[in-house]
Amino acid sequence: MSFDFQLYIDGQFEPGAATFGSVDPSTGQVWAQMPEARTGEVNRAVAAASRALGEAAWSGLTASARGKLLYKLADLLEKAAPRLAEIETRDTGKIIRETSSQIAYVAEYYRYYAGIADKIEGSHVPVDKPDMQVWLDRQPVGVVAAIVPWNSQLFLSAVKLGPALAAGCTVVLKASEEAPGPLLEFARLVHEAGFPAGVVNVITGFGPECGAVLSGHPDVDKVAFTGGPDTARHIVRNTANNLAKVSLELGGKSPFIVFADTDIQSAVNAQVAAIFAASGQSCVAGSRLLIEASVKDQFLALLVERVSRIRVGAPGEMETEYGPLCTERQRRLIQSVVESSVRQGAKVLAGGKAIERAGYYYAPTILDCTGVANADSITTELFGPVLSVDTFTTEQEAIDKANSTAYGLAAGIFTTNLTRAHRVSKRVQSGIVWINTYRAVSPLVPFGGFGLSGHGREGGFAAALEYTTTKSVWLRTSDEPISDPFVMR
Ligand code: NAD
């Protein structure tokens, strides 16, 4: 496979202001050169998106025609999924099993929003004035800056591009500097699908020189951001001047609550998926196990045994279940938080150290934090393969512990007691609750969090409306002249 990664601005591929090396996390070696966008490229991308918004080539297209372009993009994406998966695995270290199935499914997101394009309707208001007709028109918000992190980036960009394009917006998509390969390759599909120049621009670059310039650009009308809370704070400050609309999908410290009445083996398997899939680098990772005290020993024995059988290996091999972390920086952070948690009293039940092989591997780690409620591993989002265990004896204690976090993205509840499932799901503070399952997603279902996990929802019909703004149109139907200029009705 040969690669030529370029920026995609105004319908043209170009090399960028400079290049930087992208590292294969399974070897620690640079595997490709990536083009870097700086102020000049960002400005040209935003200018192209602004122009495209006003040009007949895009705004003159009917909503159905926009939908057809999205269907075409979905088909191209499905066909290109194996190549994109190979690039994503190379660039991020995520195992090929996951990247290939996830990217193929991303096509469904574009299809879902393709179908929505001509269903974004306005409405008529039965206004309380007899000689007035009022209708509400839904118009595109304008130029959207979509800023995404390195993980699940085709998915995280689809939940922004799909609704934005369906609504008639134009987009500058910024890929993470950690692993921009998959999105730069995706730009080729946008081009092939035949979107008019400037409607979708794909760039990459570093936070200060690219992301900050983009999110603070005066001609950007909405920033749709996924990433960490610290970056989100920069984005909110960056948008203060032009007061752009902002949606934030941030991190989590999601509780995984297991009641004694559940099918324990099934819950153990779900817990493995919740925290060790993608080597824990998932915003919805179920990183806090809250286990009913009476089944703690049984659950942990099965869990530790299952974890010992996880197949660690090269991410490009289909049988590998567990690959490296994306960056060495991430591995260092995880190691230091595991060490400080142990000093605070947590006990290592599995892992607790790097795996000795080339690349950025870190062992699947289980820390028993019972009695160490403020262990660093419980309070810090690690975005890695570290599970912190705590116990509860009553339903109320489970809810209190689940909610003792500033985040609120996801929660898992494992119980066969239907009434309890209802009660607990209502009281857990999180945007997503999975009962007897974990990590399930669909284009039809909103996704997003409470608290430090952000605001705004992606996925589902309402997300498309987030890319529109309402225009209220008043029509006076009387032929009588307006008589008194000082009394308006
Ligand atoms: P990050 O916040 O470091 O980077 C995300 C993006 O923001 C990158 O493209 C980066 O270049 C850009 N950026 C950096 N500084 C910027 C600035 N000053 N202005 C504008 N943009 C800037 O995130 P990361 O480390 O790549 O990803 C991990 C984080 O993302 C975790 O916290 C994880 O939980 C979160 N995440 C959330 C979701 C979700 O849907 N809720 C999904 C995946 C990841």
Coordinates of C-alpha atoms and ligand atoms in Angstrom, one line a residue:
M1 CA 0.0 0.0 0.0
S2 CA 1.3 3.4 -0.9
F3 CA 0.3 6.7 0.8
D4 CA 0.3 10.3 -0.1
F5 CA -1.3 12.3 2.7
Q6 CA -2.3 15.8 1.8
L7 CA -4.5 18.6 3.1
Y8 CA -7.8 19.0 1.3
I9 CA -8.8 22.7 0.9
D10 CA -11.3 24.1 -1.6
G11 CA -11.5 20.9 -3.6
Q12 CA -7.7 20.7 -4.0
F13 CA -5.1 18.4 -2.4
E14 CA -2.1 20.3 -1.2
P15 CA 1.1 19.6 0.9
G16 CA 0.6 22.1 3.8
A17 CA 3.0 24.6 5.4
A18 CA 5.4 21.8 6.6
T19 CA 5.3 18.1 7.3
F20 CA 5.6 16.1 10.5
G21 CA 6.2 12.4 11.2
S22 CA 3.4 10.2 12.4
V23 CA 4.4 7.3 14.7
D24 CA 3.2 3.7 14.5
P25 CA 2.5 3.1 18.2
S26 CA 3.2 -0.7 17.8
T27 CA 6.8 0.1 16.9
G28 CA 7.5 3.6 18.2
Q29 CA 8.8 4.4 14.7
V30 CA 7.6 7.1 12.3
W31 CA 5.7 5.4 9.5
A32 CA 4.4 8.3 7.4
Q33 CA 4.9 12.1 6.8
M34 CA 1.8 14.2 7.4
P35 CA 1.1 17.7 6.0
E36 CA 0.7 20.4 8.6
A37 CA -1.8 23.2 8.4
R38 CA -0.9 26.5 10.1
T39 CA -2.7 29.9 10.1
G40 CA -2.5 30.4 6.3
E41 CA -4.0 27.0 5.5
V42 CA -6.7 27.4 8.2
N43 CA -7.7 30.8 6.9
R44 CA -7.9 29.4 3.3
A45 CA -10.0 26.5 4.4
V46 CA -12.4 28.7 6.3
A47 CA -12.6 31.1 3.4
A48 CA -13.4 28.2 1.0
A49 CA -16.1 26.9 3.4
S50 CA -17.6 30.5 3.6
R51 CA -17.6 30.9 -0.1
A52 CA -19.2 27.4 -0.7
L53 CA -21.9 28.3 1.8
G54 CA -23.0 31.3 -0.4
E55 CA -22.4 29.7 -3.8
A56 CA -25.2 28.3 -5.8
A57 CA -23.2 25.1 -6.2
W58 CA -24.0 24.2 -2.6
S59 CA -26.8 26.4 -1.3
G60 CA -28.6 25.9 -4.7
L61 CA -28.7 22.2 -4.2
T62 CA -32.0 20.8 -3.0
A63 CA -32.0 19.0 0.3
S64 CA -32.6 15.7 -1.5
A65 CA -29.6 16.3 -3.7
R66 CA -27.5 16.9 -0.6
G67 CA -28.8 13.6 0.7
K68 CA -27.8 11.8 -2.5
L69 CA -24.2 13.1 -2.1
L70 CA -24.2 11.7 1.5
Y71 CA -25.5 8.3 0.2
K72 CA -22.7 8.3 -2.3
L73 CA -20.1 9.1 0.3
A74 CA -21.5 6.2 2.5
D75 CA -21.1 3.7 -0.4
L76 CA -17.6 4.9 -1.1
L77 CA -16.7 4.7 2.6
E78 CA -18.0 1.2 2.9
K79 CA -15.9 0.1 -0.1
A80 CA -12.8 1.9 1.2
A81 CA -13.3 0.5 4.8
P82 CA -10.5 -2.1 4.6
R83 CA -7.9 0.4 3.4
L84 CA -9.0 3.1 5.9
A85 CA -8.9 0.5 8.7
E86 CA -5.4 -0.5 7.7
I87 CA -4.3 3.2 7.9
E88 CA -6.1 3.8 11.2
T89 CA -4.5 0.7 12.7
R90 CA -1.1 1.8 11.5
D91 CA -1.5 5.4 12.7
T92 CA -3.3 4.8 16.1
G93 CA -2.3 1.2 17.1
K94 CA -5.9 0.3 17.4
I95 CA -6.5 -3.3 16.5
I96 CA -7.6 -4.2 13.0
R97 CA -10.5 -6.2 14.3
E98 CA -12.0 -3.1 15.8
T99 CA -11.1 -0.5 13.1
S100 CA -12.4 -2.7 10.3
S101 CA -15.8 -3.3 11.8
Q102 CA -16.2 0.2 13.2
I103 CA -15.4 1.9 9.9
A104 CA -17.8 -0.3 7.9
Y105 CA -20.5 0.7 10.4
V106 CA -19.7 4.4 10.1
A107 CA -21.2 4.2 6.6
E108 CA -24.6 3.7 8.3
Y109 CA -24.2 7.1 10.0
Y110 CA -23.8 8.9 6.6
R111 CA -26.9 6.9 5.3
Y112 CA -28.9 7.9 8.3
Y113 CA -28.2 11.6 7.8
A114 CA -28.6 11.3 4.1
G115 CA -32.2 10.2 4.8
I116 CA -32.7 13.1 7.1
A117 CA -31.5 15.8 4.7
D118 CA -34.9 16.3 3.1
K119 CA -36.8 15.8 6.4
I120 CA -35.6 18.9 8.2
E121 CA -38.9 20.8 7.9
G122 CA -40.0 24.2 9.0
S123 CA -43.4 24.9 10.5
H124 CA -46.3 27.2 10.6
V125 CA -47.2 29.1 13.7
P126 CA -50.9 29.8 14.5
V127 CA -50.0 33.2 15.7
D128 CA -52.4 35.3 17.9
K129 CA -52.9 38.0 15.3
P130 CA -55.6 37.6 12.6
D131 CA -53.8 39.4 9.8
M132 CA -50.5 37.7 10.1
Q133 CA -49.0 34.5 8.8
V134 CA -45.9 33.3 10.5
W135 CA -43.7 30.4 9.5
L136 CA -40.4 29.1 10.9
D137 CA -37.7 28.3 8.4
R138 CA -34.8 26.1 9.4
Q139 CA -31.5 27.4 7.9
P140 CA -28.0 26.0 8.1
V141 CA -25.9 27.4 11.0
G142 CA -23.1 28.2 8.5
V143 CA -19.5 27.3 8.6
V144 CA -18.7 24.4 11.0
A145 CA -15.3 23.7 12.5
A146 CA -15.3 20.0 13.4
I147 CA -12.4 19.2 15.7
V148 CA -11.7 15.6 16.6
P149 CA -9.3 13.5 18.7
W150 CA -7.2 10.6 17.3
N151 CA -9.4 7.7 18.4
S152 CA -12.5 6.5 16.5
Q153 CA -12.0 9.5 14.3
L154 CA -14.1 8.3 11.3
F155 CA -16.9 7.7 13.7
L156 CA -16.4 11.0 15.5
S157 CA -16.3 13.0 12.3
A158 CA -19.3 11.2 10.8
V159 CA -21.5 12.3 13.7
K160 CA -20.5 15.9 12.8
L161 CA -20.3 15.9 9.0
G162 CA -23.4 13.8 8.5
P163 CA -25.8 16.2 10.3
A164 CA -23.9 19.3 9.3
L165 CA -24.0 18.5 5.5
A166 CA -27.6 17.2 5.8
A167 CA -28.6 20.6 7.2
G168 CA -26.7 22.5 4.4
C169 CA -23.7 23.7 6.4
T170 CA -20.1 23.6 5.1
V171 CA -17.3 22.1 7.2
V172 CA -13.6 22.4 8.0
L173 CA -12.7 19.1 9.6
K174 CA -9.5 19.1 11.7
A175 CA -7.9 15.8 12.3
S176 CA -5.8 15.2 15.4
E177 CA -2.0 15.6 14.9
E178 CA -1.5 12.3 16.8
A179 CA -2.9 10.2 13.9
P180 CA -4.3 12.2 11.0
G181 CA -3.9 9.5 8.3
P182 CA -7.4 8.1 8.2
L183 CA -9.2 11.4 7.8
L184 CA -6.7 12.7 5.2
E185 CA -7.4 9.5 3.3
F186 CA -11.2 10.0 3.8
A187 CA -10.9 13.4 2.1
R188 CA -10.3 11.5 -1.1
L189 CA -13.7 9.9 -0.8
V190 CA -15.3 13.3 -0.2
H191 CA -13.7 14.4 -3.5
E192 CA -14.7 11.3 -5.4
A193 CA -18.3 11.6 -4.1
G194 CA -18.5 15.0 -5.9
F195 CA -19.2 17.5 -3.1
P196 CA -18.7 21.0 -4.6
A197 CA -15.3 22.6 -3.8
G198 CA -15.1 24.1 -0.3
V199 CA -18.1 22.3 1.2
V200 CA -15.8 19.8 3.1
N201 CA -12.2 20.8 3.8
V202 CA -10.0 18.4 5.7
I203 CA -6.9 19.6 7.5
T204 CA -4.6 18.6 10.4
G205 CA -2.1 20.4 12.5
F206 CA -1.2 21.1 16.1
G207 CA -3.3 22.6 18.9
P208 CA -2.0 26.2 19.1
E209 CA -1.1 26.7 15.4
C210 CA -4.1 25.0 13.8
G211 CA -6.9 24.1 16.3
A212 CA -6.8 27.4 18.1
V213 CA -6.7 29.4 14.9
L214 CA -9.7 27.4 13.5
S215 CA -11.9 27.5 16.6
G216 CA -11.2 31.3 17.1
H217 CA -11.8 32.2 13.4
P218 CA -14.3 35.0 13.1
D219 CA -16.0 33.3 10.1
V220 CA -16.7 30.0 12.0
D221 CA -20.3 29.8 13.1
K222 CA -20.2 26.6 15.1
V223 CA -17.4 24.5 16.6
A224 CA -18.3 20.8 17.1
F225 CA -15.6 19.4 19.3
T226 CA -14.6 16.0 20.7
G227 CA -11.6 15.7 22.9
G228 CA -10.4 16.4 26.5
P229 CA -11.9 18.9 28.9
D230 CA -8.7 21.0 29.0
T231 CA -8.8 21.5 25.3
A232 CA -12.6 22.2 25.5
R233 CA -11.8 25.1 27.9
H234 CA -9.5 26.6 25.3
I235 CA -12.2 26.2 22.7
V236 CA -14.8 28.0 24.7
R237 CA -12.3 30.8 25.3
N238 CA -11.4 30.9 21.6
T239 CA -15.0 31.3 20.6
A240 CA -15.6 34.1 23.0
N241 CA -15.0 36.8 20.3
N242 CA -17.4 35.7 17.6
L243 CA -19.7 33.8 20.0
A244 CA -19.8 30.8 17.8
K245 CA -22.1 28.0 18.8
V246 CA -20.2 25.2 20.6
S247 CA -20.9 21.5 21.2
L248 CA -18.6 19.5 23.4
E249 CA -18.1 15.7 23.6
L250 CA -15.5 15.2 26.3
G251 CA -14.1 12.5 28.5
G252 CA -15.6 10.2 31.1
K253 CA -15.0 8.2 34.3
S254 CA -17.9 5.9 33.7
P255 CA -19.2 3.5 36.5
F256 CA -19.9 -0.1 35.7
I257 CA -22.4 -1.2 38.4
V258 CA -22.8 -5.0 39.1
F259 CA -25.6 -6.2 41.4
A260 CA -25.3 -9.7 42.9
D261 CA -28.5 -10.9 41.1
T262 CA -26.9 -10.6 37.6
D263 CA -25.4 -13.3 35.4
I264 CA -21.8 -12.9 36.7
Q265 CA -20.0 -14.4 33.8
S266 CA -21.8 -12.3 31.3
A267 CA -21.1 -9.2 33.3
V268 CA -17.4 -10.1 33.5
N269 CA -17.2 -10.4 29.7
A270 CA -19.0 -7.0 29.4
Q271 CA -16.6 -5.5 31.9
V272 CA -13.6 -6.7 29.8
A273 CA -15.2 -5.1 26.7
A274 CA -15.9 -1.9 28.7
I275 CA -12.4 -1.2 29.9
F276 CA -10.0 -3.3 27.8
A277 CA -11.4 -3.0 24.3
A278 CA -9.3 -0.4 22.3
S279 CA -6.8 -0.8 25.2
G280 CA -9.1 1.4 27.3
Q281 CA -8.8 4.3 25.0
S282 CA -12.5 5.0 24.7
C283 CA -14.4 8.0 26.1
V284 CA -17.1 5.7 27.4
A285 CA -14.7 3.2 29.0
G286 CA -16.3 1.6 32.1
S287 CA -13.3 2.5 34.2
R288 CA -14.9 2.3 37.7
L289 CA -16.3 -1.1 38.6
L290 CA -18.8 -0.9 41.5
I291 CA -19.5 -4.4 42.6
E292 CA -21.9 -5.6 45.2
A293 CA -19.7 -6.8 48.1
S294 CA -21.3 -10.2 48.4
V295 CA -20.0 -11.2 44.9
K296 CA -16.8 -9.3 44.8
D297 CA -14.4 -12.2 45.2
Q298 CA -16.3 -14.4 42.7
F299 CA -16.5 -11.6 40.1
L300 CA -12.8 -10.6 40.5
A301 CA -11.5 -14.1 40.3
L302 CA -13.3 -14.6 37.0
L303 CA -12.3 -11.2 35.7
V304 CA -8.6 -11.6 36.5
E305 CA -8.6 -15.1 34.9
R306 CA -10.3 -13.7 31.7
V307 CA -7.9 -10.8 31.6
S308 CA -4.9 -13.2 31.8
R309 CA -6.1 -14.8 28.5
I310 CA -6.4 -11.5 26.5
R311 CA -4.3 -11.9 23.4
V312 CA -1.8 -9.1 23.2
G313 CA -0.1 -8.7 19.9
A314 CA 0.5 -6.7 16.7
P315 CA -2.6 -4.5 16.0
G316 CA -2.6 -5.4 12.3
E317 CA -3.2 -9.1 13.0
M318 CA -6.8 -10.2 13.1
E319 CA -6.4 -12.5 16.1
T320 CA -5.0 -9.7 18.3
E321 CA -7.4 -8.6 21.0
Y322 CA -5.2 -5.9 22.7
G323 CA -2.7 -3.5 21.1
P324 CA -0.6 -0.5 22.2
L325 CA -1.6 2.9 23.5
C326 CA -1.5 5.6 20.9
T327 CA 1.2 7.7 22.5
E328 CA 4.2 7.3 24.9
R329 CA 2.9 10.4 26.7
Q330 CA -0.3 8.6 27.5
R331 CA 1.6 5.5 28.7
R332 CA 3.7 7.7 31.1
L333 CA 0.6 9.4 32.5
I334 CA -1.0 6.0 33.2
Q335 CA 2.1 4.6 34.8
S336 CA 2.3 7.6 37.1
V337 CA -1.3 7.5 38.2
V338 CA -1.2 3.7 38.8
E339 CA 1.9 4.3 41.0
S340 CA 0.4 7.1 43.0
S341 CA -2.9 5.1 43.5
V342 CA -0.8 2.2 44.8
R343 CA 0.9 4.6 47.2
Q344 CA -2.5 5.7 48.3
G345 CA -3.5 2.1 49.2
A346 CA -4.8 0.5 46.0
K347 CA -3.8 -3.1 45.4
V348 CA -2.7 -4.3 41.9
L349 CA -4.8 -7.4 40.9
A350 CA -3.5 -7.5 37.3
G351 CA -1.0 -5.6 35.2
G352 CA 0.2 -2.3 36.8
K353 CA 3.1 -2.0 34.4
A354 CA 4.2 -1.6 30.8
I355 CA 4.4 -4.7 28.6
E356 CA 8.0 -5.3 27.6
R357 CA 8.0 -5.2 23.8
A358 CA 8.5 -2.5 21.2
G359 CA 5.8 0.1 21.0
Y360 CA 3.6 1.7 23.6
Y361 CA 2.0 -1.3 25.3
Y362 CA 0.6 -1.1 28.8
A363 CA -0.8 -4.2 30.5
P364 CA -4.5 -4.5 31.2
T365 CA -4.6 -3.3 34.8
I366 CA -7.0 -3.9 37.7
L367 CA -6.6 -2.0 40.9
D368 CA -8.6 -2.9 44.0
C369 CA -9.4 0.5 45.4
T370 CA -11.8 -0.7 48.1
G371 CA -11.5 1.8 51.0
V372 CA -9.4 4.2 48.9
A373 CA -12.3 6.3 47.6
N374 CA -10.1 9.1 46.4
A375 CA -7.4 7.1 44.7
D376 CA -6.0 9.0 41.7
S377 CA -7.1 6.2 39.4
I378 CA -10.7 6.7 40.5
T379 CA -10.7 10.5 40.0
T380 CA -8.6 10.9 36.9
E381 CA -9.7 10.1 33.4
L382 CA -6.8 7.9 32.2
F383 CA -8.1 7.1 28.7
G384 CA -6.3 3.8 29.1
P385 CA -6.6 0.2 30.3
V386 CA -7.0 0.8 34.1
L387 CA -10.0 -0.5 36.0
S388 CA -10.5 0.7 39.5
V389 CA -12.7 -1.5 41.7
D390 CA -14.8 -0.5 44.6
T391 CA -17.7 -2.2 46.4
F392 CA -21.2 -1.3 47.7
T393 CA -23.8 -3.0 49.9
T394 CA -27.0 -1.1 49.1
E395 CA -28.6 0.3 46.0
Q396 CA -28.3 3.9 47.4
E397 CA -24.5 3.4 48.0
A398 CA -24.1 2.2 44.4
I399 CA -25.9 5.3 43.1
D400 CA -23.9 7.6 45.3
K401 CA -20.6 6.1 44.3
A402 CA -21.6 6.1 40.6
N403 CA -22.4 9.8 40.8
S404 CA -19.3 10.8 42.8
T405 CA -17.5 12.2 39.7
A406 CA -17.5 15.4 37.8
Y407 CA -18.0 13.5 34.6
G408 CA -21.2 11.9 33.4
L409 CA -20.8 10.3 30.0
A410 CA -21.9 6.7 30.4
A411 CA -22.9 4.1 32.9
G412 CA -23.4 0.3 32.9
I413 CA -25.9 -1.4 35.2
F414 CA -25.9 -5.2 35.5
T415 CA -29.0 -6.6 37.2
T416 CA -31.9 -9.0 36.3
N417 CA -34.2 -7.0 38.7
L418 CA -36.4 -4.9 36.3
T419 CA -37.6 -2.4 38.8
R420 CA -34.1 -1.8 40.2
A421 CA -32.8 -1.3 36.6
H422 CA -35.4 1.4 36.1
R423 CA -34.7 3.1 39.4
V424 CA -31.0 3.1 39.1
S425 CA -30.9 4.2 35.4
K426 CA -33.0 7.2 36.3
R427 CA -30.8 8.3 39.2
V428 CA -27.4 7.8 37.6
Q429 CA -26.0 11.1 36.3
S430 CA -24.9 10.2 32.8
G431 CA -25.9 10.9 29.2
I432 CA -25.9 7.2 28.3
V433 CA -27.0 4.2 30.4
W434 CA -26.5 0.7 29.2
I435 CA -28.4 -2.0 31.1
N436 CA -27.0 -5.5 30.8
T437 CA -24.8 -4.4 27.9
Y438 CA -22.1 -1.9 27.2
R439 CA -20.6 0.2 24.4
A440 CA -23.6 -0.2 22.0
V441 CA -24.1 2.6 19.6
S442 CA -26.4 3.4 16.7
P443 CA -26.8 6.4 14.4
L444 CA -30.4 6.6 15.6
V445 CA -29.5 7.2 19.2
P446 CA -28.2 10.4 20.8
F447 CA -24.7 10.3 22.3
G448 CA -23.3 12.8 24.8
G449 CA -22.7 13.6 28.5
F450 CA -23.5 15.5 31.6
G451 CA -21.2 17.7 33.6
L452 CA -17.5 17.7 32.6
S453 CA -18.4 15.2 29.8
G454 CA -19.7 18.1 27.8
H455 CA -23.0 19.2 26.3
G456 CA -24.9 18.8 23.1
R457 CA -25.8 15.5 21.6
E458 CA -24.5 13.7 18.6
G459 CA -26.5 11.0 16.7
G460 CA -30.2 10.9 16.3
F461 CA -32.5 13.2 14.5
A462 CA -32.2 16.1 16.9
A463 CA -28.5 16.4 16.2
A464 CA -29.2 17.5 12.7
L465 CA -31.4 20.4 14.1
E466 CA -28.3 21.5 16.1
Y467 CA -26.8 22.5 12.7
T468 CA -29.7 24.7 11.9
T469 CA -30.9 28.0 13.1
T470 CA -34.5 29.1 13.1
K471 CA -35.7 32.1 11.1
S472 CA -39.2 33.4 12.0
V473 CA -40.9 34.9 9.0
W474 CA -43.8 37.3 9.5
L475 CA -46.2 38.1 6.6
R476 CA -48.9 40.7 7.1
T477 CA -51.9 39.6 5.0
S478 CA -54.0 42.8 5.3
D479 CA -54.3 45.1 2.3
E480 CA -55.1 48.0 4.6
P481 CA -52.3 50.6 4.9
I482 CA -50.4 50.7 8.2
S483 CA -52.0 53.7 9.8
D484 CA -50.4 54.5 13.2
P485 CA -46.6 54.2 13.1
F486 CA -46.4 54.4 16.9
V487 CA -48.5 51.4 17.6
M488 CA -47.1 48.1 16.2
R489 CA -49.0 44.9 16.6
Ligands
NAD1 P1 -7.3 16.5 22.8 O1 -8.4 17.3 23.6 O2 -5.9 16.6 23.3 O3 -7.4 16.9 21.3 C1 -8.5 16.8 20.5 C2 -8.4 17.8 19.3 O4 -8.3 19.1 19.8 C3 -7.1 17.5 18.5 O5 -7.5 17.6 17.1 C4 -6.2 18.6 18.9 O6 -5.3 19.0 17.9 C5 -7.2 19.8 19.1 N1 -6.7 20.9 19.9 C6 -5.7 20.8 20.9 N2 -5.5 22.0 21.4 C7 -6.4 22.9 20.8 C8 -6.7 24.2 21.0 N3 -6.1 25.0 21.9 N4 -7.7 24.8 20.3 C9 -8.4 24.0 19.4 N5 -8.2 22.7 19.2 C10 -7.1 22.1 19.9 O7 -7.9 15.0 22.9 P2 -7.1 13.7 22.7 O8 -6.0 13.5 23.7 O9 -6.6 13.6 21.3 O10 -8.3 12.6 22.9 C11 -8.6 12.1 24.1 C12 -9.8 12.8 24.7 O11 -10.9 12.8 23.9 C13 -10.2 12.1 26.0 O12 -10.5 13.0 27.0 C14 -11.5 11.4 25.6 O13 -12.3 11.0 26.6 C15 -12.1 12.3 24.6 N6 -13.1 11.7 23.7 C16 -14.4 12.0 23.9 C17 -15.3 11.3 23.1 C18 -16.8 11.6 23.2 O14 -17.6 11.4 22.3 N7 -17.3 12.1 24.4 C19 -14.9 10.4 22.1 C20 -13.6 10.2 22.0 C21 -12.6 10.8 22.8

